[in-house]
Structure formats: C-alpha cells, structure tokens
Tab-separated table of C-alpha atoms in Angstrom:
chain	number	residue	atom	x	y	z
A	1	LYS	CA	346.044	140.015	38.624
A	2	ALA	CA	344.697	137.068	36.638
A	3	GLY	CA	342.002	134.944	38.220
A	4	VAL	CA	341.670	131.198	38.338
A	5	THR	CA	341.923	129.844	34.807
A	6	GLN	CA	340.278	126.615	33.788
A	7	THR	CA	340.712	124.941	30.455
A	8	PRO	CA	338.958	123.928	28.387
A	9	ARG	CA	335.664	125.744	29.021
A	10	TYR	CA	333.575	123.140	27.224
A	11	LEU	CA	334.197	119.506	26.489
A	12	ILE	CA	332.156	116.741	24.898
A	13	LYS	CA	333.267	113.169	25.454
A	14	THR	CA	331.885	109.720	24.786
A	15	ARG	CA	331.089	107.174	27.473
A	16	GLY	CA	334.120	105.104	28.357
A	17	GLN	CA	336.631	107.752	27.375
A	18	GLN	CA	338.816	109.616	29.795
A	19	VAL	CA	339.250	113.331	30.223
A	20	THR	CA	341.763	115.705	31.801
A	21	LEU	CA	340.814	119.146	33.033
A	22	SER	CA	343.294	121.846	33.882
A	23	CYS	CA	343.334	124.599	36.473
A	24	SER	CA	345.810	127.426	36.966
A	25	PRO	CA	345.309	129.140	40.328
A	26	ILE	CA	345.770	132.790	41.066
A	27	SER	CA	349.439	133.675	41.108
A	28	GLY	CA	350.772	133.008	44.599
A	29	HIS	CA	347.901	130.727	45.567
A	30	ARG	CA	349.135	127.288	46.487
A	31	SER	CA	345.968	125.501	47.519
A	32	VAL	CA	343.671	124.180	44.807
A	33	SER	CA	340.318	122.480	45.289
A	34	TRP	CA	337.938	120.898	42.815
A	35	TYR	CA	334.154	120.710	42.939
A	36	GLN	CA	331.559	119.062	40.771
A	37	GLN	CA	328.316	120.939	40.175
A	38	THR	CA	325.214	119.180	38.854
A	39	PRO	CA	321.541	120.165	38.951
A	40	GLY	CA	320.685	117.082	40.975
A	41	GLN	CA	323.519	116.939	43.500
A	42	GLY	CA	324.539	120.582	43.680
A	43	LEU	CA	328.126	121.404	44.547
A	44	GLN	CA	330.144	118.460	45.764
A	45	PHE	CA	333.744	118.462	46.924
A	46	LEU	CA	336.140	116.339	44.894
A	47	PHE	CA	339.586	116.971	46.335
A	48	GLU	CA	342.089	119.533	47.590
A	49	TYR	CA	345.768	119.841	46.800
A	50	PHE	CA	348.554	121.754	48.462
A	51	SER	CA	352.274	121.462	47.811
A	52	GLU	CA	351.640	118.724	45.262
A	53	THR	CA	349.909	116.591	47.894
A	54	GLN	CA	346.271	115.645	48.119
A	55	ARG	CA	345.102	116.813	51.534
A	56	ASN	CA	341.470	115.929	51.376
A	57	LYS	CA	339.199	113.868	49.156
A	58	GLY	CA	335.454	113.809	48.739
A	59	ASN	CA	333.216	110.829	48.290
A	60	PHE	CA	333.824	110.069	44.633
A	61	PRO	CA	334.883	106.814	42.980
A	62	GLY	CA	338.481	106.122	42.119
A	63	ARG	CA	337.803	107.048	38.495
A	64	PHE	CA	338.224	110.632	39.672
A	65	SER	CA	341.802	111.593	40.337
A	66	GLY	CA	343.919	114.674	40.387
A	67	ARG	CA	347.370	116.035	40.845
A	68	GLN	CA	349.159	119.269	41.469
A	69	PHE	CA	352.399	120.426	39.943
A	70	SER	CA	355.264	122.348	41.513
A	71	ASN	CA	353.937	125.599	40.031
A	72	SER	CA	350.591	124.937	41.826
A	73	ARG	CA	348.720	124.227	38.610
A	74	SER	CA	346.375	121.308	38.996
A	75	GLU	CA	344.758	118.753	36.775
A	76	MET	CA	341.909	116.403	37.397
A	77	ASN	CA	341.281	113.260	35.444
A	78	VAL	CA	338.152	111.213	35.028
A	79	SER	CA	338.541	107.781	33.502
A	80	THR	CA	335.907	105.507	32.001
A	81	LEU	CA	333.423	108.322	31.676
A	82	GLU	CA	329.776	107.724	32.528
A	83	LEU	CA	326.756	109.763	31.507
A	84	GLY	CA	326.384	110.851	35.116
A	85	ASP	CA	329.759	112.548	35.016
A	86	SER	CA	328.253	115.314	32.919
A	87	ALA	CA	328.661	118.393	35.071
A	88	LEU	CA	330.314	121.724	35.572
A	89	TYR	CA	333.706	121.125	37.178
A	90	LEU	CA	334.901	124.051	39.215
A	91	CYS	CA	338.384	124.734	40.421
A	92	ALA	CA	339.028	127.066	43.334
A	93	SER	CA	342.213	128.425	44.807
A	94	ASN	CA	343.383	129.838	48.119
A	95	PRO	CA	346.710	131.273	49.230
A	96	LEU	CA	347.113	128.407	51.688
A	97	PRO	CA	344.935	125.648	53.079
A	98	GLY	CA	342.439	127.033	55.499
A	99	SER	CA	338.822	127.745	54.858
A	100	ASN	CA	338.872	131.206	56.408
A	101	TYR	CA	339.994	132.695	53.096
A	102	GLY	CA	336.970	131.663	51.151
A	103	TYR	CA	337.611	130.378	47.680
A	104	THR	CA	338.308	132.143	44.418
A	105	PHE	CA	336.616	130.069	41.756
A	106	GLY	CA	337.347	129.672	38.100
A	107	SER	CA	334.616	129.795	35.471
A	108	GLY	CA	334.550	126.034	35.264
A	109	THR	CA	334.759	123.355	32.619
A	110	ARG	CA	331.425	122.151	31.303
A	111	LEU	CA	331.792	118.429	30.585
A	112	THR	CA	329.128	116.662	28.576
A	113	VAL	CA	329.303	112.887	28.280
A	114	VAL	CA	327.312	111.375	25.407
B	1	ALA	CA	328.987	116.621	60.254
B	2	GLN	CA	328.121	119.867	58.614
B	3	SER	CA	325.186	120.759	56.435
B	4	VAL	CA	323.511	123.807	54.988
B	5	THR	CA	319.852	124.392	54.283
B	6	GLN	CA	318.705	127.174	52.009
B	7	LEU	CA	315.000	127.783	52.369
B	8	GLY	CA	313.387	128.542	49.050
B	9	SER	CA	314.996	127.337	45.867
B	10	HIS	CA	313.412	130.239	44.000
B	11	VAL	CA	312.838	133.758	45.283
B	12	SER	CA	311.279	136.597	43.309
B	13	VAL	CA	311.403	140.236	44.331
B	14	SER	CA	310.495	143.484	42.656
B	15	GLU	CA	313.236	145.873	41.670
B	16	GLY	CA	313.904	148.133	44.630
B	17	ALA	CA	312.447	145.704	47.178
B	18	LEU	CA	314.250	144.013	50.019
B	19	VAL	CA	316.159	140.847	49.191
B	20	LEU	CA	316.195	138.156	51.890
B	21	LEU	CA	317.778	134.792	51.194
B	22	ARG	CA	317.710	132.310	54.046
B	23	CYS	CA	320.471	130.005	55.174
B	24	ASN	CA	320.559	127.709	58.184
B	25	TYR	CA	323.457	125.477	59.046
B	26	SER	CA	324.193	122.495	61.162
B	27	SER	CA	327.624	122.254	62.701
B	28	SER	CA	329.161	120.730	65.775
B	29	VAL	CA	331.525	123.668	66.147
B	30	PRO	CA	331.219	127.379	65.397
B	31	PRO	CA	331.683	127.372	61.663
B	32	TYR	CA	332.975	129.689	59.021
B	33	LEU	CA	330.090	130.873	56.832
B	34	PHE	CA	330.046	132.171	53.273
B	35	TRP	CA	327.700	133.440	50.605
B	36	TYR	CA	328.541	133.041	46.939
B	37	VAL	CA	326.796	134.244	43.790
B	38	GLN	CA	326.828	132.465	40.452
B	39	TYR	CA	325.840	134.039	37.160
B	40	PRO	CA	324.955	131.825	34.190
B	41	ASN	CA	327.882	129.923	32.732
B	42	GLN	CA	330.260	131.292	35.314
B	43	GLY	CA	331.958	130.150	38.477
B	44	LEU	CA	331.084	131.244	41.977
B	45	GLN	CA	331.999	134.661	43.293
B	46	LEU	CA	332.457	135.304	46.984
B	47	LEU	CA	329.945	137.866	48.269
B	48	LEU	CA	330.876	137.859	51.933
B	49	LYS	CA	332.129	135.679	54.744
B	50	TYR	CA	331.967	135.313	58.487
B	51	THR	CA	334.922	133.813	60.293
B	52	THR	CA	335.261	135.601	63.611
B	53	GLY	CA	334.441	138.955	65.139
B	54	ALA	CA	331.486	141.127	64.240
B	55	THR	CA	328.436	139.041	63.453
B	56	LEU	CA	327.052	141.509	60.894
B	57	VAL	CA	329.131	141.165	57.787
B	58	LYS	CA	329.048	143.487	54.799
B	59	GLY	CA	329.940	142.242	51.377
B	60	ILE	CA	330.116	143.370	47.802
B	61	ASN	CA	327.254	144.816	45.759
B	62	GLY	CA	325.428	146.070	48.853
B	63	PHE	CA	324.793	142.656	50.386
B	64	GLU	CA	325.156	141.858	54.053
B	65	ALA	CA	324.524	138.896	56.321
B	66	GLU	CA	324.236	138.366	60.036
B	67	PHE	CA	325.534	135.352	61.893
B	68	LYS	CA	323.051	134.341	64.578
B	69	LYS	CA	324.474	131.502	66.591
B	70	SER	CA	321.311	130.955	68.627
B	71	GLU	CA	319.309	130.480	65.423
B	72	THR	CA	322.133	128.749	63.496
B	73	SER	CA	321.382	131.131	60.673
B	74	PHE	CA	323.294	133.298	58.234
B	75	HIS	CA	320.649	135.031	56.131
B	76	LEU	CA	321.668	137.251	53.233
B	77	THR	CA	319.993	140.616	52.742
B	78	LYS	CA	320.092	143.618	50.471
B	79	PRO	CA	317.889	146.649	51.098
B	80	SER	CA	317.048	147.345	47.460
B	81	ALA	CA	317.157	144.773	44.678
B	82	HIS	CA	318.668	145.641	41.335
B	83	MET	CA	318.105	143.843	38.065
B	84	SER	CA	321.760	142.827	38.036
B	85	ASP	CA	321.214	140.856	41.272
B	86	ALA	CA	319.358	138.145	39.385
B	87	ALA	CA	321.524	135.066	39.830
B	88	GLU	CA	321.968	131.862	41.834
B	89	TYR	CA	323.090	132.297	45.429
B	90	PHE	CA	324.832	129.666	47.497
B	91	CYS	CA	325.421	129.543	51.219
B	92	ALA	CA	328.398	127.496	52.391
B	93	VAL	CA	329.846	126.364	55.697
B	94	SER	CA	333.229	125.022	56.680
B	95	ASP	CA	334.719	123.707	59.858
B	96	PRO	CA	337.594	125.933	60.984
B	97	GLY	CA	339.145	123.068	62.871
B	98	ASN	CA	339.246	120.842	59.847
B	99	THR	CA	342.716	120.421	58.487
B	100	GLY	CA	341.172	120.110	55.084
B	101	ASN	CA	339.547	122.888	53.230
B	102	GLN	CA	336.212	121.344	52.405
B	103	PHE	CA	333.167	123.519	52.063
B	104	TYR	CA	329.611	122.267	52.324
B	105	PHE	CA	327.267	124.143	50.032
B	106	GLY	CA	323.550	124.597	50.176
B	107	THR	CA	321.451	123.692	47.165
B	108	GLY	CA	321.210	127.288	46.056
B	109	THR	CA	318.520	129.936	45.723
B	110	SER	CA	317.680	131.371	42.357
B	111	LEU	CA	316.853	135.049	42.668
B	112	THR	CA	314.594	136.676	40.091
B	113	VAL	CA	314.216	140.441	40.057
B	114	ILE	CA	310.990	141.718	38.522
B	115	PRO	CA	311.155	145.129	36.853
C-alpha cells in the first residue's frame, strides 16, 4: 500500500512569494498533520486536519495555513515567504486522530526561500 | 506542558557495539512515547512506541526501549550496531488526553557507526 506522498519534493521560491505544498495520506487514513523541520528549531507542529476541519494548530503566524479535502488529501500554504521559512515540511497521516497510532511520515518537501 | 530532552546530539559507536540513545521527557500525565529514525533527505520512520502495557517495547531493526516512569526516561537501545543504523534519531512524546494529535519532538541524536 502506498505511503504518504508529498509533492513537490523540492521547491525554490523568492521572498514575498507564496507556495502551496500537497500531501496525500495513506489510503484510509483520515488524519493529516504537518510539521516544519529546521536545523535551528527542530521539528515543530504546524497543524492537524481531520474530516476537512483543522483540529489543532501550532504556534505559527497566520501566513501559514492549510486545508483538507473530502478525500483526505491536504495542502498547506505559506504566503509572503520569508527567508526563515526555508525548511523541510513534513506531512504525516494517521487512521484517525489520536496519538497512540504514531505517525506515518512522508518524505517531505524541501522549501528554499531565496 | 510537554517536553523532550535527548542527551547527546551526536553519538558515535563502533560497529557491533551497544547503541544507547537517551531520552527524558517532562509531562504532567503519563504520556505516549515514540522513537523515530530519519535518513538523509527522507521523512521520519517510526521505530517503536509505548502507549500502555509492557514497559519494554521492541521495535524494528532490532531496537528496543524501556519506559521508566520513575526516571521519566525512554532510552533507545540496540545490542549490536550496524553500519545501516547511522541516521538521526528523534524521541517524541504526546499527551494521550489531548484531543489534538500534537507530538513534541526532541532535538535529535545523530548516530555515527564506525567500521
């Protein structure tokens, strides 16, 4: 069974632009979470979606947003990009909300802001 | 509030030697605990988890970890290191009572295996 698929794998954007990242969870998984990974801050929680609703949000500015579609696929958007947004963005899925499952992570999207 | 401390950002072991990666957590309630491994340019892969029940948990690739409530620890071990174990390892904690699904990750330990 296919894993968590994130597209694109690599992205280079200019400051001030916006970007949309996509995540397709494992088939049957309905909970999707997003994390940002940077060398300085480590792994930080962005948000979690279930049934097209955001259930939880981390401490990120409003420039970071996301959504989930009826087929459980999720997108995250970052507007007005800053150099500090350069990071590996990881998507993770679970069958349902509930941290006892542990996550299944995708390979991530490496965003570079220049 | 929850937090995770991984002692030692870099650990080196010889091939065939014991691997011990340390993780201590802070939590107001008995947490769920996880270890993940990350290879270069890849996402995180779940090695093992503790939710309830037996405190010694066995995972993939010969790794195991023991939940010690009195020490608030969840150290990861492997009896004999293999070259393929070289990677970044992350300990994570979550609050089972939290209606969200947020994990708190440690800062990671980079494991080097010396031939």
